[in-house]
Amino acid sequence: MKRSKIYWSIGGLLLISLGIVAFQRIRATNKIIVNNEEVIISQPSKWFKSDVVLLFGGLNYATPEWMLGQLPDTLLKKYTFVIVPHKTSVSRAQELYKEYLNRGIKDKNTIIVGFSAGAKPVQGGYSSKFKLVGLIDPSTNSTLANKEYSSNTILSYNSSNWSSLPAIKSVLPILKQKVLEGGGIAEDISLSHKEFVKYFFKKYM
C-alpha cells in the first residue's frame, strides 16, 4: 500500500513537471529589455533562468539590430541575448548584462559569439570556461589566431570572403588549425559573408 502511494506521488510529480514544460513551450516568447546605441538585450519570458549569449556584430550593415534580425525565434525564446557592436569588449558586454538585469553571469552559463569584426573581441576575451565560443566568418590576426583554443570553440568561415584582405585570409588556416588542435570544430565552407550568421545559429545552437 505504501509502495503504491509512492508510485502515485512520483507519477504526479512527473505529470506536473511535464505540464510545466509544455506550458512554457506554448507560452514562450521573448521581450526586448534594452535597445540603445550600446546594446540590445532580448530575454525569453520563461520561468527558469536561461543561458546568456553575448553576441558581437560586425562593420557597416552588421549592427546589433541586423544581428537580432538574423536570430530564429526558437533561440530568442530559449536564450537571453546581449547584442553589442564590434568594438565592445567581452568584459563590457558582461557588465551591460549585470547593469540592466541586476544579476551576475557565470562563465559556464555564457556563450560568446562574434561575427566578422566582432569576432576579434571574442578571440581577445576567449576562455575555455565559457560554455560555447562561436567565431563566425571572423576577422583575425596572427596574435589572436595563435591563441590556445579548446573544445568549446566553433569556427565557421569562407576564406574566399577575405580575398580582398590578404592579411586576414592568410591567418585563417592558422586559426582553424589551433581550434582543431584544441578539440573544437572548424569548417571552411562556401557561403557568402551575410549568410553566415543565420547558418551558424541554425546549425550549432
Coordinates of N, CA and C in Angstrom, one line a residue:
M1 N 0.8 -1.2 0.0 CA 0.0 0.0 0.0 C 0.9 1.3 0.0
K2 N 1.9 1.3 0.9 CA 2.8 2.4 0.9 C 3.5 2.6 -0.4
R3 N 3.9 1.4 -1.0 CA 4.7 1.5 -2.2 C 3.8 2.1 -3.3
S4 N 2.6 1.7 -3.4 CA 1.7 2.3 -4.4 C 1.5 3.8 -4.3
K5 N 1.4 4.2 -3.0 CA 1.3 5.7 -2.8 C 2.6 6.4 -3.3
I6 N 3.7 5.8 -3.0 CA 5.0 6.4 -3.5 C 5.0 6.5 -5.0
Y7 N 4.5 5.4 -5.7 CA 4.4 5.4 -7.2 C 3.5 6.5 -7.7
W8 N 2.4 6.6 -7.0 CA 1.4 7.7 -7.4 C 2.0 9.1 -7.2
S9 N 2.7 9.3 -6.1 CA 3.4 10.6 -5.8 C 4.4 10.9 -6.9
I10 N 5.2 9.9 -7.3 CA 6.3 10.1 -8.3 C 5.6 10.4 -9.6
G11 N 4.5 9.6 -9.9 CA 3.8 9.9 -11.2 C 3.2 11.2 -11.2
G12 N 2.7 11.7 -10.1 CA 2.1 13.0 -10.1 C 3.1 14.1 -10.3
L13 N 4.3 14.0 -9.7 CA 5.3 14.9 -9.9 C 5.8 15.0 -11.3
L14 N 5.9 13.8 -11.9 CA 6.3 13.8 -13.3 C 5.3 14.5 -14.2
L15 N 4.0 14.2 -14.0 CA 2.9 14.9 -14.8 C 3.0 16.4 -14.6
I16 N 3.2 16.8 -13.4 CA 3.3 18.3 -13.1 C 4.5 18.9 -13.9
S17 N 5.6 18.2 -13.8 CA 6.8 18.7 -14.5 C 6.6 18.8 -16.0
L18 N 6.0 17.7 -16.6 CA 5.7 17.7 -18.0 C 4.7 18.8 -18.4
G19 N 3.8 19.1 -17.5 CA 2.8 20.1 -17.7 C 3.5 21.5 -17.7
I20 N 4.4 21.7 -16.8 CA 5.1 23.0 -16.8 C 5.9 23.2 -18.1
V21 N 6.7 22.1 -18.5 CA 7.5 22.2 -19.7 C 6.6 22.5 -20.9
A22 N 5.5 21.8 -21.0 CA 4.5 22.0 -22.1 C 4.0 23.4 -22.1
F23 N 3.6 23.9 -20.9 CA 3.1 25.3 -20.8 C 4.1 26.3 -21.2
Q24 N 5.3 26.1 -20.8 CA 6.4 27.0 -21.2 C 6.6 27.1 -22.7
R25 N 6.6 25.9 -23.4 CA 6.7 25.9 -24.8 C 5.6 26.6 -25.5
I26 N 4.4 26.4 -25.0 CA 3.2 27.0 -25.7 C 3.3 28.5 -25.5
R27 N 3.6 29.0 -24.3 CA 3.5 30.4 -23.9 C 4.9 31.1 -24.2
A28 N 5.9 30.4 -24.5 CA 7.2 31.0 -24.7 C 7.3 32.1 -25.7
T29 N 7.9 33.2 -25.3 CA 8.1 34.3 -26.2 C 9.4 35.1 -25.8
N30 N 9.7 36.2 -26.3 CA 10.8 37.0 -25.8 C 10.4 38.5 -25.8
K31 N 11.1 39.2 -25.0 CA 10.9 40.7 -24.9 C 12.2 41.4 -25.0
I32 N 12.2 42.6 -25.6 CA 13.4 43.4 -25.7 C 13.5 44.3 -24.4
I33 N 14.5 44.0 -23.6 CA 14.7 44.7 -22.4 C 15.3 46.1 -22.6
V34 N 16.3 46.1 -23.5 CA 17.0 47.4 -23.8 C 17.3 47.4 -25.3
N35 N 17.2 48.6 -25.8 CA 17.6 48.8 -27.2 C 18.1 50.2 -27.4
N36 N 19.4 50.4 -27.3 CA 20.0 51.7 -27.5 C 21.3 51.5 -28.3
E37 N 22.1 52.6 -28.4 CA 23.3 52.6 -29.2 C 24.4 51.6 -28.7
E38 N 24.3 51.3 -27.5 CA 25.4 50.4 -26.9 C 25.0 49.0 -26.9
V39 N 23.7 48.7 -26.7 CA 23.3 47.3 -26.6 C 21.9 47.0 -26.9
I40 N 21.6 45.8 -27.3 CA 20.2 45.3 -27.4 C 20.2 44.1 -26.5
I41 N 19.2 44.0 -25.6 CA 19.1 42.8 -24.7 C 17.7 42.2 -25.0
S42 N 17.7 41.0 -25.4 CA 16.4 40.2 -25.6 C 16.4 39.1 -24.6
Q43 N 15.2 39.0 -23.9 CA 15.1 38.0 -22.8 C 13.9 37.1 -23.0
P44 N 14.0 35.8 -22.9 CA 12.8 35.0 -23.0 C 11.9 35.1 -21.8
S45 N 10.6 35.0 -22.1 CA 9.7 35.1 -21.0 C 9.4 33.7 -20.5
K46 N 10.3 33.1 -19.8 CA 10.1 31.7 -19.3 C 10.4 31.7 -17.8
W47 N 9.9 30.7 -17.1 CA 10.0 30.6 -15.7 C 11.4 30.4 -15.1
F48 N 12.3 29.7 -15.9 CA 13.6 29.4 -15.4 C 14.7 30.2 -16.0
K49 N 15.7 30.4 -15.3 CA 16.8 31.2 -15.8 C 17.5 30.6 -17.0
S50 N 17.7 31.5 -18.0 CA 18.3 31.0 -19.3 C 19.8 31.2 -19.4
D51 N 20.5 30.4 -20.2 CA 21.9 30.8 -20.6 C 21.9 32.1 -21.3
V52 N 23.1 32.7 -21.3 CA 23.2 34.0 -21.9 C 24.1 34.0 -23.1
V53 N 23.7 34.6 -24.2 CA 24.6 34.7 -25.4 C 25.0 36.1 -25.5
L54 N 26.3 36.3 -25.5 CA 26.9 37.6 -25.8 C 27.3 37.6 -27.2
L55 N 26.6 38.4 -28.0 CA 26.7 38.4 -29.5 C 27.3 39.7 -30.0
F56 N 28.4 39.6 -30.8 CA 29.1 40.8 -31.2 C 28.9 40.9 -32.7
G57 N 28.4 42.1 -33.1 CA 28.1 42.4 -34.6 C 29.4 42.7 -35.3
G58 N 29.3 43.1 -36.6 CA 30.4 43.5 -37.4 C 30.4 44.9 -37.8
L59 N 31.1 45.2 -38.9 CA 31.1 46.5 -39.5 C 29.9 46.8 -40.4
N60 N 29.7 48.1 -40.7 CA 28.7 48.6 -41.6 C 27.3 48.0 -41.3
Y61 N 26.8 47.1 -42.2 CA 25.4 46.7 -42.0 C 25.2 45.8 -40.8
A62 N 26.2 45.2 -40.3 CA 26.1 44.2 -39.2 C 25.9 44.8 -37.8
T63 N 25.0 45.7 -37.7 CA 24.7 46.3 -36.5 C 24.0 45.4 -35.5
P64 N 23.8 45.7 -34.2 CA 23.1 44.9 -33.3 C 21.6 44.6 -33.8
E65 N 21.0 45.6 -34.4 CA 19.7 45.5 -35.0 C 19.7 44.4 -36.1
W66 N 20.6 44.4 -37.0 CA 20.7 43.5 -38.0 C 21.0 42.1 -37.5
M67 N 21.9 42.0 -36.5 CA 22.2 40.7 -35.9 C 21.0 40.1 -35.2
L68 N 20.2 40.9 -34.5 CA 19.0 40.5 -33.9 C 18.0 39.9 -35.0
G69 N 18.0 40.5 -36.1 CA 17.1 40.0 -37.2 C 17.5 38.7 -37.8
Q70 N 18.8 38.3 -37.6 CA 19.3 37.0 -38.1 C 18.9 35.8 -37.2
L71 N 18.4 36.1 -36.0 CA 18.3 35.0 -35.0 C 16.9 34.4 -35.1
P72 N 16.8 33.1 -35.1 CA 15.5 32.4 -35.2 C 14.7 32.6 -33.9
D73 N 13.4 32.7 -34.0 CA 12.5 32.9 -32.9 C 12.7 31.8 -31.8
T74 N 13.0 30.6 -32.3 CA 13.2 29.5 -31.3 C 14.3 29.8 -30.3
L75 N 15.4 30.4 -30.8 CA 16.5 30.7 -29.9 C 16.2 32.0 -29.1
L76 N 15.5 32.9 -29.6 CA 15.1 34.1 -28.8 C 14.2 33.7 -27.6
K77 N 13.5 32.6 -27.8 CA 12.6 32.1 -26.7 C 13.4 31.3 -25.7
K78 N 14.6 30.9 -26.1 CA 15.4 30.0 -25.3 C 16.5 30.7 -24.5
Y79 N 17.2 31.7 -25.1 CA 18.4 32.3 -24.5 C 18.1 33.8 -24.3
T80 N 18.9 34.3 -23.3 CA 19.0 35.8 -23.2 C 20.1 36.2 -24.1
F81 N 19.8 37.2 -25.0 CA 20.9 37.7 -25.9 C 21.3 39.1 -25.5
V82 N 22.6 39.3 -25.4 CA 23.1 40.6 -25.2 C 23.9 40.9 -26.5
I83 N 23.4 41.8 -27.3 CA 23.9 42.1 -28.7 C 24.6 43.4 -28.7
V84 N 25.9 43.4 -29.0 CA 26.7 44.7 -28.9 C 27.5 44.9 -30.2
P85 N 27.9 46.2 -30.5 CA 28.7 46.5 -31.6 C 30.1 45.8 -31.5
H86 N 30.8 45.8 -32.6 CA 32.1 45.1 -32.7 C 33.2 45.6 -31.9
K87 N 33.1 46.9 -31.5 CA 34.2 47.4 -30.7 C 34.0 47.2 -29.2
T88 N 33.0 46.5 -28.8 CA 32.7 46.2 -27.4 C 33.6 45.1 -26.9
S89 N 34.1 45.2 -25.7 CA 34.9 44.1 -25.2 C 33.9 43.0 -24.5
V90 N 34.5 41.8 -24.3 CA 33.7 40.8 -23.6 C 33.3 41.3 -22.2
S91 N 34.3 41.9 -21.5 CA 34.0 42.3 -20.2 C 33.0 43.4 -20.1
R92 N 32.9 44.3 -21.1 CA 31.9 45.3 -21.1 C 30.5 44.7 -21.4
A93 N 30.5 43.7 -22.3 CA 29.2 43.1 -22.6 C 28.7 42.4 -21.3
Q94 N 29.6 41.8 -20.5 CA 29.2 41.2 -19.3 C 28.6 42.2 -18.3
E95 N 29.3 43.4 -18.3 CA 28.9 44.5 -17.4 C 27.5 45.0 -17.8
L96 N 27.2 45.1 -19.1 CA 25.9 45.5 -19.5 C 24.8 44.6 -19.1
Y97 N 25.1 43.3 -19.2 CA 24.1 42.3 -18.7 C 23.8 42.5 -17.2
K98 N 24.9 42.7 -16.4 CA 24.7 42.9 -15.0 C 24.0 44.2 -14.7
E99 N 24.3 45.2 -15.5 CA 23.7 46.6 -15.3 C 22.2 46.6 -15.5
Y100 N 21.8 46.0 -16.6 CA 20.4 46.0 -16.9 C 19.5 44.9 -16.3
L101 N 20.1 43.8 -16.0 CA 19.3 42.7 -15.4 C 19.5 42.5 -13.9
N102 N 20.5 43.3 -13.4 CA 20.7 43.3 -11.9 C 21.1 41.9 -11.4
R103 N 21.8 41.2 -12.1 CA 22.3 39.9 -11.6 C 23.6 39.5 -12.3
G104 N 24.4 38.7 -11.7 CA 25.7 38.2 -12.2 C 25.5 37.2 -13.3
I105 N 26.6 36.9 -14.0 CA 26.6 35.9 -15.1 C 27.8 35.0 -14.9
K106 N 27.6 33.7 -14.9 CA 28.7 32.7 -14.7 C 29.2 32.3 -16.1
D107 N 30.5 32.1 -16.2 CA 31.1 31.7 -17.5 C 30.5 30.4 -18.0
K108 N 30.2 29.5 -17.1 CA 29.7 28.2 -17.5 C 28.3 28.3 -18.1
N109 N 27.6 29.4 -17.9 CA 26.3 29.6 -18.5 C 26.3 30.7 -19.6
T110 N 27.5 31.0 -20.1 CA 27.7 32.1 -21.0 C 28.2 31.5 -22.4
I111 N 27.6 32.0 -23.4 CA 28.0 31.7 -24.8 C 28.4 33.0 -25.4
I112 N 29.6 33.0 -26.0 CA 30.0 34.3 -26.7 C 30.3 34.0 -28.2
V113 N 29.7 34.8 -29.0 CA 29.7 34.6 -30.4 C 30.0 35.9 -31.1
G114 N 31.0 35.9 -32.1 CA 31.3 37.1 -32.8 C 31.3 36.9 -34.3
F115 N 30.7 37.9 -35.0 CA 30.7 37.8 -36.5 C 31.6 38.8 -37.1
S116 N 32.4 38.4 -38.0 CA 33.3 39.3 -38.8 C 34.2 40.1 -37.8
A117 N 34.1 41.4 -37.9 CA 35.0 42.2 -37.0 C 34.7 42.0 -35.5
G118 N 33.4 41.6 -35.2 CA 33.0 41.3 -33.9 C 33.6 40.0 -33.3
A119 N 34.3 39.2 -34.1 CA 34.9 38.0 -33.6 C 36.3 38.4 -33.0
K120 N 36.8 39.5 -33.3 CA 38.1 39.9 -32.7 C 38.0 40.1 -31.2
P121 N 37.0 40.8 -30.6 CA 36.9 40.9 -29.2 C 36.6 39.5 -28.5
V122 N 35.9 38.7 -29.3 CA 35.6 37.4 -28.8 C 36.9 36.5 -28.6
Q123 N 37.8 36.6 -29.7 CA 39.1 35.9 -29.6 C 39.9 36.5 -28.5
G124 N 39.9 37.9 -28.4 CA 40.7 38.5 -27.3 C 40.2 38.2 -25.9
G125 N 38.9 38.0 -25.7 CA 38.4 37.7 -24.4 C 38.1 36.2 -24.2
Y126 N 38.7 35.4 -25.1 CA 38.4 33.9 -25.0 C 38.8 33.3 -23.7
S127 N 38.0 32.3 -23.3 CA 38.3 31.5 -22.1 C 37.7 30.1 -22.3
S128 N 38.4 29.1 -21.9 CA 37.9 27.7 -22.0 C 36.7 27.5 -21.0
K129 N 36.5 28.4 -20.1 CA 35.4 28.3 -19.1 C 34.1 28.6 -19.7
F130 N 34.0 29.3 -20.8 CA 32.7 29.7 -21.4 C 32.1 28.4 -21.9
K131 N 30.8 28.4 -21.9 CA 30.0 27.2 -22.4 C 30.3 26.9 -23.8
L132 N 30.3 28.0 -24.6 CA 30.5 27.8 -26.1 C 31.1 29.2 -26.6
V133 N 32.0 29.1 -27.6 CA 32.5 30.2 -28.2 C 32.4 30.0 -29.7
G134 N 31.7 31.0 -30.4 CA 31.5 30.9 -31.8 C 32.2 32.0 -32.6
L135 N 33.0 31.6 -33.6 CA 33.7 32.6 -34.4 C 33.1 32.4 -35.8
I136 N 32.3 33.4 -36.2 CA 31.5 33.4 -37.5 C 32.2 34.2 -38.6
D137 N 32.7 33.5 -39.6 CA 33.5 34.2 -40.7 C 34.3 35.4 -40.1
P138 N 35.2 35.0 -39.2 CA 35.8 36.1 -38.4 C 37.0 36.8 -39.0
S139 N 37.1 38.1 -38.6 CA 38.3 38.8 -38.8 C 39.3 38.3 -37.7
T140 N 40.5 38.3 -38.0 CA 41.5 37.9 -37.0 C 42.9 38.5 -37.3
N141 N 43.9 38.1 -36.5 CA 45.2 38.5 -36.8 C 46.1 37.4 -36.3
S142 N 47.4 37.5 -36.5 CA 48.4 36.5 -36.1 C 48.3 36.2 -34.6
T143 N 48.3 37.2 -33.8 CA 48.2 37.1 -32.3 C 47.0 36.3 -31.9
L144 N 45.8 36.7 -32.4 CA 44.6 36.1 -32.0 C 44.5 34.7 -32.5
A145 N 45.0 34.5 -33.7 CA 44.9 33.1 -34.4 C 45.7 32.1 -33.6
N146 N 46.8 32.5 -33.0 CA 47.8 31.6 -32.4 C 47.5 31.4 -30.9
K147 N 46.4 31.9 -30.4 CA 46.0 31.6 -29.0 C 45.6 30.1 -28.9
E148 N 45.5 29.7 -27.6 CA 45.1 28.3 -27.4 C 43.6 28.3 -27.2
Y149 N 43.0 27.5 -28.1 CA 41.5 27.3 -28.0 C 41.2 25.9 -27.6
S150 N 40.0 25.7 -27.0 CA 39.7 24.3 -26.6 C 38.4 23.8 -27.2
S151 N 37.9 22.7 -26.7 CA 36.7 22.0 -27.3 C 35.4 22.8 -27.3
N152 N 35.4 24.0 -26.6 CA 34.2 24.8 -26.6 C 34.1 25.7 -27.8
T153 N 35.0 25.7 -28.7 CA 35.1 26.6 -29.8 C 34.6 26.1 -31.1
I154 N 33.8 26.9 -31.8 CA 33.3 26.5 -33.2 C 33.7 27.7 -34.1
L155 N 34.4 27.3 -35.1 CA 34.9 28.3 -36.2 C 34.2 27.9 -37.5
S156 N 33.5 28.9 -38.1 CA 32.9 28.6 -39.4 C 33.2 29.8 -40.3
Y157 N 33.8 29.6 -41.4 CA 34.2 30.7 -42.3 C 34.3 30.3 -43.7
N158 N 34.5 31.3 -44.6 CA 34.8 31.0 -46.0 C 36.0 31.9 -46.3
S159 N 37.1 31.3 -46.6 CA 38.4 32.0 -46.8 C 38.2 32.9 -48.0
S160 N 37.4 32.5 -49.0 CA 37.2 33.3 -50.2 C 36.6 34.7 -49.9
N161 N 35.8 34.8 -48.8 CA 35.2 36.1 -48.4 C 36.2 37.1 -48.0
W162 N 37.5 36.7 -47.8 CA 38.5 37.6 -47.3 C 39.6 37.8 -48.3
S163 N 39.3 37.5 -49.6 CA 40.3 37.7 -50.6 C 40.8 39.1 -50.8
S164 N 40.0 40.1 -50.5 CA 40.4 41.5 -50.6 C 41.2 41.9 -49.4
L165 N 41.3 41.1 -48.4 CA 42.0 41.4 -47.1 C 43.0 40.2 -46.9
P166 N 44.1 40.2 -47.6 CA 45.0 39.0 -47.6 C 45.6 38.8 -46.2
A167 N 45.8 39.9 -45.4 CA 46.4 39.8 -44.1 C 45.5 38.9 -43.2
I168 N 44.2 39.0 -43.4 CA 43.3 38.2 -42.6 C 43.2 36.8 -43.2
K169 N 43.0 36.7 -44.5 CA 42.9 35.4 -45.2 C 44.1 34.5 -44.9
S170 N 45.3 35.1 -44.8 CA 46.5 34.3 -44.7 C 46.6 33.6 -43.3
V171 N 45.9 34.2 -42.3 CA 46.0 33.6 -40.9 C 44.8 32.7 -40.6
L172 N 43.7 32.8 -41.4 CA 42.6 31.9 -41.1 C 42.9 30.4 -41.0
P173 N 43.8 29.9 -41.9 CA 44.2 28.5 -41.7 C 44.9 28.2 -40.4
I174 N 45.6 29.2 -39.9 CA 46.3 29.0 -38.6 C 45.2 28.9 -37.5
L175 N 44.2 29.8 -37.5 CA 43.2 29.8 -36.6 C 42.4 28.5 -36.6
K176 N 42.1 28.0 -37.8 CA 41.5 26.7 -38.0 C 42.3 25.6 -37.3
Q177 N 43.5 25.6 -37.6 CA 44.4 24.5 -37.0 C 44.4 24.6 -35.5
K178 N 44.5 25.8 -34.9 CA 44.5 25.9 -33.5 C 43.2 25.5 -32.8
V179 N 42.1 25.8 -33.5 CA 40.8 25.3 -33.0 C 40.7 23.8 -33.0
L180 N 41.1 23.2 -34.1 CA 41.1 21.8 -34.3 C 42.0 21.1 -33.3
E181 N 43.2 21.6 -33.1 CA 44.1 21.1 -32.1 C 43.6 21.1 -30.7
G182 N 42.8 22.1 -30.4 CA 42.2 22.1 -29.1 C 40.9 21.3 -28.9
G183 N 40.5 20.6 -30.0 CA 39.3 19.7 -29.9 C 38.0 20.4 -30.3
G184 N 38.1 21.6 -30.9 CA 36.9 22.3 -31.3 C 36.5 21.9 -32.7
I185 N 35.6 22.7 -33.3 CA 35.1 22.4 -34.6 C 35.5 23.6 -35.5
A186 N 36.0 23.3 -36.7 CA 36.4 24.3 -37.6 C 36.0 23.9 -39.0
E187 N 35.4 24.8 -39.8 CA 35.0 24.5 -41.2 C 35.2 25.7 -42.1
D188 N 35.7 25.4 -43.3 CA 35.8 26.4 -44.3 C 34.8 26.0 -45.4
I189 N 33.7 26.8 -45.5 CA 32.6 26.4 -46.3 C 32.2 27.5 -47.3
S190 N 31.5 27.2 -48.4 CA 31.2 28.1 -49.4 C 29.8 28.8 -49.1
L191 N 29.9 29.9 -48.4 CA 28.8 30.8 -48.1 C 29.2 32.2 -48.2
S192 N 28.3 33.1 -48.6 CA 28.5 34.5 -48.6 C 28.7 35.0 -47.2
H193 N 29.3 36.1 -47.0 CA 29.6 36.7 -45.7 C 28.2 36.9 -44.9
K194 N 27.2 37.4 -45.6 CA 26.0 37.8 -45.0 C 25.2 36.5 -44.5
E195 N 25.4 35.4 -45.2 CA 24.7 34.2 -44.9 C 25.1 33.5 -43.6
F196 N 26.3 33.8 -43.1 CA 26.9 33.0 -42.1 C 26.2 33.1 -40.7
V197 N 25.6 34.2 -40.3 CA 25.0 34.3 -39.0 C 23.8 33.4 -38.9
K198 N 22.9 33.4 -39.9 CA 21.8 32.5 -39.8 C 22.2 31.1 -39.9
Y199 N 23.1 30.8 -40.7 CA 23.6 29.4 -40.8 C 24.2 28.9 -39.5
F200 N 25.0 29.7 -38.9 CA 25.7 29.3 -37.6 C 24.6 29.0 -36.6
F201 N 23.7 29.9 -36.3 CA 22.8 29.7 -35.3 C 21.8 28.5 -35.5
K202 N 21.5 28.3 -36.8 CA 20.6 27.2 -37.2 C 21.3 25.9 -37.0
K203 N 22.6 25.8 -37.3 CA 23.3 24.5 -37.3 C 23.8 24.2 -35.9
Y204 N 24.4 25.2 -35.2 CA 25.1 24.9 -34.0 C 24.4 25.2 -32.6
M205 N 23.2 25.9 -32.7 CA 22.5 26.2 -31.5 C 21.0 25.8 -31.6

